mmCIF file of C-alpha atoms in Angstrom:
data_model
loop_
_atom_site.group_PDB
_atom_site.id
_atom_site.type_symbol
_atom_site.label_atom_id
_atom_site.label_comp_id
_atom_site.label_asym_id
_atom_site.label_seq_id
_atom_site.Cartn_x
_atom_site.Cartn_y
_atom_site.Cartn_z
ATOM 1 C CA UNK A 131 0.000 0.000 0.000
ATOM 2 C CA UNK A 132 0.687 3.730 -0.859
ATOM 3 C CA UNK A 133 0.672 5.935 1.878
ATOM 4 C CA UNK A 134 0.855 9.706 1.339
ATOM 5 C CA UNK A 135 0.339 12.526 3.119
ATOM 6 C CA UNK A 136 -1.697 15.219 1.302
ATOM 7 C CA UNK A 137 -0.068 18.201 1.898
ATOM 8 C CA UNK A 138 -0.779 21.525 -0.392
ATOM 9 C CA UNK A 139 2.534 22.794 1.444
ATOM 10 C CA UNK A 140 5.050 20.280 0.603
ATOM 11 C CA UNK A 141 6.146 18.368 -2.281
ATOM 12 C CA UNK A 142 5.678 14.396 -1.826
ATOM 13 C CA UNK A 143 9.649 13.494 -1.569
ATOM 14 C CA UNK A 144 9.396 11.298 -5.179
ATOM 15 C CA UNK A 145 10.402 12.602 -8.775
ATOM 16 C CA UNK A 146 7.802 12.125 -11.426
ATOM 17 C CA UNK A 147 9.571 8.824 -12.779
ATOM 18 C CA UNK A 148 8.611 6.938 -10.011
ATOM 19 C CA UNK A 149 4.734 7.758 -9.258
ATOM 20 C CA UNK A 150 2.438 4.897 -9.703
ATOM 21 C CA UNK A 151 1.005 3.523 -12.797
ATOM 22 C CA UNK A 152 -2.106 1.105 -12.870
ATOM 23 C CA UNK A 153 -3.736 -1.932 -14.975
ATOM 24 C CA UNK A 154 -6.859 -2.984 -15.545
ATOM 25 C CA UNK A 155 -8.550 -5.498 -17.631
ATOM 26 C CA UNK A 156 -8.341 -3.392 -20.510
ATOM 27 C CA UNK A 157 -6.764 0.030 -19.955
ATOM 28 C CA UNK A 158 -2.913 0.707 -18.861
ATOM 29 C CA UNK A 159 -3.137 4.322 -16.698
ATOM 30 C CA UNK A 160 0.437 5.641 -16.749
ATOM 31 C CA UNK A 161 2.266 8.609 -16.513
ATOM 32 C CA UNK A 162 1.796 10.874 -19.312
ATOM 33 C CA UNK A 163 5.453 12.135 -21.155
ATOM 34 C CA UNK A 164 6.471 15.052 -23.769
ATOM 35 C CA UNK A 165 5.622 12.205 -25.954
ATOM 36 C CA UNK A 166 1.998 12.609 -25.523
ATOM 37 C CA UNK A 167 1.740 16.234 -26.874
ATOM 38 C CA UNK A 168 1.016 15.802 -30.410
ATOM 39 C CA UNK A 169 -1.896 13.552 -29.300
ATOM 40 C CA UNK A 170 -3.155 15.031 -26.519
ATOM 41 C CA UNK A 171 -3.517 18.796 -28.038
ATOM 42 C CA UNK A 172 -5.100 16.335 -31.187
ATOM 43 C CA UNK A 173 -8.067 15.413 -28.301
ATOM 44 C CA UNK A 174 -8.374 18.378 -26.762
ATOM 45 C CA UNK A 175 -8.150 20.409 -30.058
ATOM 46 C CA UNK A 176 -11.469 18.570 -30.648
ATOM 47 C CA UNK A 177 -14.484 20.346 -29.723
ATOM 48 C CA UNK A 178 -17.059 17.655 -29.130
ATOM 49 C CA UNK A 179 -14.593 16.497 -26.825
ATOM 50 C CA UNK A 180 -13.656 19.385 -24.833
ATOM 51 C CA UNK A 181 -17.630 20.863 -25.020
ATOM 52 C CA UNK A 182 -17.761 20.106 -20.869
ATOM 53 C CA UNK A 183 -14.726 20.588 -20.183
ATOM 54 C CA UNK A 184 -13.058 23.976 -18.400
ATOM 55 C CA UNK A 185 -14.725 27.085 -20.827
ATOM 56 C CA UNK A 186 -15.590 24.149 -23.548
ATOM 57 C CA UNK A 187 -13.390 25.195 -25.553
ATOM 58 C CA UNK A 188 -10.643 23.442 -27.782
ATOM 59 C CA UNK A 189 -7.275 24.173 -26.733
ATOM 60 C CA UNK A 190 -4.473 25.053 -28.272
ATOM 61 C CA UNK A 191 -0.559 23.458 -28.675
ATOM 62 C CA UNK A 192 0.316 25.798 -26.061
ATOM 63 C CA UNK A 193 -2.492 25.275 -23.730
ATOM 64 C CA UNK A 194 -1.979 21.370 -24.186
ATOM 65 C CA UNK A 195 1.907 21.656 -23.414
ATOM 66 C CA UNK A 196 1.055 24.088 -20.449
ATOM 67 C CA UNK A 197 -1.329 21.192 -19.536
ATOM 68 C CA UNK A 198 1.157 18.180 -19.334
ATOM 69 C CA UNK A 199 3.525 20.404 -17.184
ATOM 70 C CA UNK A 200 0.803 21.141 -14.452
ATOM 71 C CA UNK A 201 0.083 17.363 -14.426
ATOM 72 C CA UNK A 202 3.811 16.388 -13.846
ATOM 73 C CA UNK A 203 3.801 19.335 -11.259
ATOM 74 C CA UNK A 204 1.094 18.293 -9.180
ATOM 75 C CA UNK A 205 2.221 14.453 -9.117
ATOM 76 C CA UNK A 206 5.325 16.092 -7.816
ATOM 77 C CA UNK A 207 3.450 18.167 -5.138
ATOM 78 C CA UNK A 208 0.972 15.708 -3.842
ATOM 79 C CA UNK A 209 1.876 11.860 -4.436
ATOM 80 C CA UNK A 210 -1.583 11.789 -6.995
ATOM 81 C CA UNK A 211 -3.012 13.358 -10.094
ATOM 82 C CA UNK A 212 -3.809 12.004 -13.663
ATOM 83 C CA UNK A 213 -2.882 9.369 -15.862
ATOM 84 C CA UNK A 214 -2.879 8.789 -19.754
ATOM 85 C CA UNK A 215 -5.600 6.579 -20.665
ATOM 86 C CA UNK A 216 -4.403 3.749 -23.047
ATOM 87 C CA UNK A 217 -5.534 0.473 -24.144
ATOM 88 C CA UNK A 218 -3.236 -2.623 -23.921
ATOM 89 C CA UNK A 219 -0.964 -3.395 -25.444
ATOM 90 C CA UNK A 220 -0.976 -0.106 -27.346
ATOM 91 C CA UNK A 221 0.896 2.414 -25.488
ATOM 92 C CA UNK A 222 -1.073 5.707 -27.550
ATOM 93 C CA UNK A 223 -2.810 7.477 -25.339
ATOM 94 C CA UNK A 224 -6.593 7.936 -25.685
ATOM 95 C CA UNK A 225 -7.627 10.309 -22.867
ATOM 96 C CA UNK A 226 -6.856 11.283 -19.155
ATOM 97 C CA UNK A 227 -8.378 10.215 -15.800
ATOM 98 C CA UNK A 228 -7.466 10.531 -12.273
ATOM 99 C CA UNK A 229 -7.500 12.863 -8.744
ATOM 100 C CA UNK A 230 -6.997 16.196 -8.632
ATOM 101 C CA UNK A 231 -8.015 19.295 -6.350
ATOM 102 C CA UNK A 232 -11.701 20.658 -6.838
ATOM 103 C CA UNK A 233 -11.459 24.471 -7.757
ATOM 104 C CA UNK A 234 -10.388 26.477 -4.519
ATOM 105 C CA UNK A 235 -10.911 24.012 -2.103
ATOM 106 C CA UNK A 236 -9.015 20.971 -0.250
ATOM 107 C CA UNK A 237 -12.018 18.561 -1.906
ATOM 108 C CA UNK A 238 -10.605 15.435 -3.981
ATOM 109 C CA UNK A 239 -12.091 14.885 -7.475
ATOM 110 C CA UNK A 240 -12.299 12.129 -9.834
ATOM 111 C CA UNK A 241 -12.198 13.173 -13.621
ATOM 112 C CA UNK A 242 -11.593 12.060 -16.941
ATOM 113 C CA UNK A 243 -11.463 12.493 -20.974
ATOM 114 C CA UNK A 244 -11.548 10.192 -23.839
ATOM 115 C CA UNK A 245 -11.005 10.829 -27.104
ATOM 116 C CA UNK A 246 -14.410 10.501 -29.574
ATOM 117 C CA UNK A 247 -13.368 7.299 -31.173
ATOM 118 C CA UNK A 248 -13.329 5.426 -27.781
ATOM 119 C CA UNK A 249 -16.880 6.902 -26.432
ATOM 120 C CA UNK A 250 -19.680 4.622 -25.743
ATOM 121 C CA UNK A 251 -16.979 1.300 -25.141
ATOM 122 C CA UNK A 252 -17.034 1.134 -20.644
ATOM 123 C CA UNK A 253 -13.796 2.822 -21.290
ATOM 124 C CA UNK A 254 -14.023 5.730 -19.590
ATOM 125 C CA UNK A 255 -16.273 3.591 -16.657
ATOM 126 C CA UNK A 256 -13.145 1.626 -16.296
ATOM 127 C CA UNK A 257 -10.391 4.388 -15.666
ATOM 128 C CA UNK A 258 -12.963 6.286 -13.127
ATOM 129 C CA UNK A 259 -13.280 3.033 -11.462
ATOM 130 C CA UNK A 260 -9.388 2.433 -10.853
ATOM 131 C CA UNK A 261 -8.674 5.692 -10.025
ATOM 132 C CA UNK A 262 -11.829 5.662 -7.161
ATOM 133 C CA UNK A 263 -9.758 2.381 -6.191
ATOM 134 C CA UNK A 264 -6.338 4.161 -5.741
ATOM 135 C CA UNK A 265 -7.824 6.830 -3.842
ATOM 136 C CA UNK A 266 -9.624 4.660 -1.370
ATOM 137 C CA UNK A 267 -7.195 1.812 -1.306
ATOM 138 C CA UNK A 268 -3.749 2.904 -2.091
ATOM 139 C CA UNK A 269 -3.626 7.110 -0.658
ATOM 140 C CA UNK A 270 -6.396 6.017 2.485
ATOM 141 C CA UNK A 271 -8.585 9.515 1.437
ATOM 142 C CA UNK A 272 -11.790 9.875 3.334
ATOM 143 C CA UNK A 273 -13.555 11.564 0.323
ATOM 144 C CA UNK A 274 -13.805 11.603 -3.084
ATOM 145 C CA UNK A 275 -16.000 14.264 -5.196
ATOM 146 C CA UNK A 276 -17.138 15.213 -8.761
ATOM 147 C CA UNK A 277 -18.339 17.713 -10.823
ATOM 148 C CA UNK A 278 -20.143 17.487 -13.914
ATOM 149 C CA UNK A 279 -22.661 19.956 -16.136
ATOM 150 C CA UNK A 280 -26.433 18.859 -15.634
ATOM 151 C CA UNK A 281 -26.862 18.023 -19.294
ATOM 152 C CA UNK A 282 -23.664 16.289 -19.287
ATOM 153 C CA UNK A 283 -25.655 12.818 -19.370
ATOM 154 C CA UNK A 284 -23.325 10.372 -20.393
ATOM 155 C CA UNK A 285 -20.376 11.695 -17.601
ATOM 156 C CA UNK A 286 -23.114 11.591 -15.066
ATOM 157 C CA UNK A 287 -23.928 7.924 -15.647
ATOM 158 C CA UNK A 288 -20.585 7.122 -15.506
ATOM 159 C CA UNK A 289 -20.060 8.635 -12.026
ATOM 160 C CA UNK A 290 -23.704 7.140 -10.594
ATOM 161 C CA UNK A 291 -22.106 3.598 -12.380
ATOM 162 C CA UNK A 292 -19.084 3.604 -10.456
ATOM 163 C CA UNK A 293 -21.221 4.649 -6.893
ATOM 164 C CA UNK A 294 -21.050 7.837 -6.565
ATOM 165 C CA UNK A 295 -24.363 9.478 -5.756
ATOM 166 C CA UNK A 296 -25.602 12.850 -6.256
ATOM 167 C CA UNK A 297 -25.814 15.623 -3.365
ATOM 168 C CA UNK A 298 -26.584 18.935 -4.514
ATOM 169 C CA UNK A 299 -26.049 21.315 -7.911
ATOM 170 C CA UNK A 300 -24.040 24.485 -7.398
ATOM 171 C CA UNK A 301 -21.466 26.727 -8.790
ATOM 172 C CA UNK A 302 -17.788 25.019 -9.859
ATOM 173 C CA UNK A 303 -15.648 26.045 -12.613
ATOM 174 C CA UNK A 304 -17.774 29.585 -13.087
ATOM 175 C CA UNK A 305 -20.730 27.293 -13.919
ATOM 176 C CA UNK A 306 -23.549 25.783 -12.773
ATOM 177 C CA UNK A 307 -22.738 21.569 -12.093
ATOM 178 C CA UNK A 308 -23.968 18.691 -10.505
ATOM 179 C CA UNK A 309 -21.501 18.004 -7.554
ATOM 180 C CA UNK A 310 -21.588 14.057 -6.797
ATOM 181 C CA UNK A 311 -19.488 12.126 -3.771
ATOM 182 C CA UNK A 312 -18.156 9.155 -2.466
ATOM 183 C CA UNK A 313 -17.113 8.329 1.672
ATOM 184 C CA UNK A 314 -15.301 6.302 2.563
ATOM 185 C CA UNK A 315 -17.532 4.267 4.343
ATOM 186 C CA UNK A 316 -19.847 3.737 1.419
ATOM 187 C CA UNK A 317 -16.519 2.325 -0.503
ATOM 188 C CA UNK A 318 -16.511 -0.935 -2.057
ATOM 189 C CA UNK A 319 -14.232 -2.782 -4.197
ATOM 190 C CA UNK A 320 -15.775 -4.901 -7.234
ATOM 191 C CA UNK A 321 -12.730 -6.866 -7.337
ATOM 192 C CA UNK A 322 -12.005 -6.230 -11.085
ATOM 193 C CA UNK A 323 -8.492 -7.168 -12.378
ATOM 194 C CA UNK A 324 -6.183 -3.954 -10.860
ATOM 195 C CA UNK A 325 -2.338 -4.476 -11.021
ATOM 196 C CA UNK A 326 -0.836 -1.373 -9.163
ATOM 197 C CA UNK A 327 2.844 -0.503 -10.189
ATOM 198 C CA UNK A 328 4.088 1.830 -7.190
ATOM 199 C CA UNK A 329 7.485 3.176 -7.071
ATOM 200 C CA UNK A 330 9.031 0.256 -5.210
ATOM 201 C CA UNK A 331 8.510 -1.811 -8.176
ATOM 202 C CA UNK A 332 9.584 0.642 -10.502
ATOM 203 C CA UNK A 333 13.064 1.178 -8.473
ATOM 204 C CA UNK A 334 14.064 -2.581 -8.527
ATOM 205 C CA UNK A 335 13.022 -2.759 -12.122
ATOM 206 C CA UNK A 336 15.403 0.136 -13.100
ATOM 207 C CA UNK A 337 18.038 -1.264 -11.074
ATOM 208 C CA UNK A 338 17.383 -4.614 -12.094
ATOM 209 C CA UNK A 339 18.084 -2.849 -16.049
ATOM 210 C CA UNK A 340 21.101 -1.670 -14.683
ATOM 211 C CA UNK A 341 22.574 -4.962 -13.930
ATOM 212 C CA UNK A 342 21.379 -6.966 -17.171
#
């Protein structure tokens, strides 16, 4: 087990290299590289895609390169954050998913995005589910929470799939969403396939490259 302290202070003593990655039956989650940009800013360039997510806008190369160095930061910062989405044994990635910080608060939320092409396959059901399991099982948080617009159907039925239920609709992101949550106590696992790869494992595989 993974046990970090979440501190908005202080870094979480690991470099980016050696945060965890995760498997499922389908999906690899994994840290997301420079090597992502040109198909990351090709997702988020995408309207459809990015309609409910931050303005709705598509982004640009910039924004998308902006984006991948806030991801790496806040891995560094807090011991969690998001993954590329890809399906084994491709290693292209497909989307994002994981924990990050709700808007001006100390709240935990659970988010993703998938490109078009992969919509409508349990994908994106899958990645929300492992990442609810690393946040309950492997960083011990109390809490997890999520945001999504009110006509945002197909996001809300993947958050009331994995057990999150519905508590009140408010103002997030300068609009109007449905805010959704998890305890602890209401937690539990459905025992799906979920390989963890912490940094542990990653050390004594690099040093067991060293040696060959």
């Amino acid at each position: 087990m993974i046990l970090i302290s979440i501190n908005q202070n202080h870094d979480c003593g690991l470099p980016y290299s050696f945060m965890p990655e995760i498997e499922t039956a389908r999906l690899r989650l994994r840290l997301c590289s420079k090597g992502d940009l040109d198909n990351l800013f090709k997702i988020r360039a995408d309207r459809e895609v990015m309609r409910f997510i931050g303005d709705g806008m598509p982004q640009t190369f910039n924004q998308v390169k902006e984006l991948l160095i806030e991801i790496e930061k806040h891995w560094i910062a807090y011991g969690f954050g998001r993954w590329a989405i890809t399906i084994k044994p491709s290693d292209e990635i497909i989307g994002l998913c994981g924990l990050t910080f709700l808007e001006k608060s100390d709240e935990i939320e659970i988010g993703y995005l998938l490109s078009k092409p992969f919509w409508g396959k349990g994908i994106a059901t899958e990645a929300s589910r492992a990442c609810l399991r690393y946040g309950f099982e492997n960083i011990n948080l109390e809490r997890i929470v999520a945001v999504a617009y009110p006509e945002n159907s197909a996001s809300r039925k993947v958050l009331e799939k994995i057990g999150l239920k519905y508590v009140k609709t408010a103002r997030f992101y300068d609009g109007i969403l449905a805010y959704y949550e998890m305890l602890r106590k209401d937690y539990h696992s459905d025992h799906s396939f979920f390989l963890i790869h912490d940094s542990t494992s990653k050390k004594l595989r690099n040093i067991k490259s060293q040696g060959d």
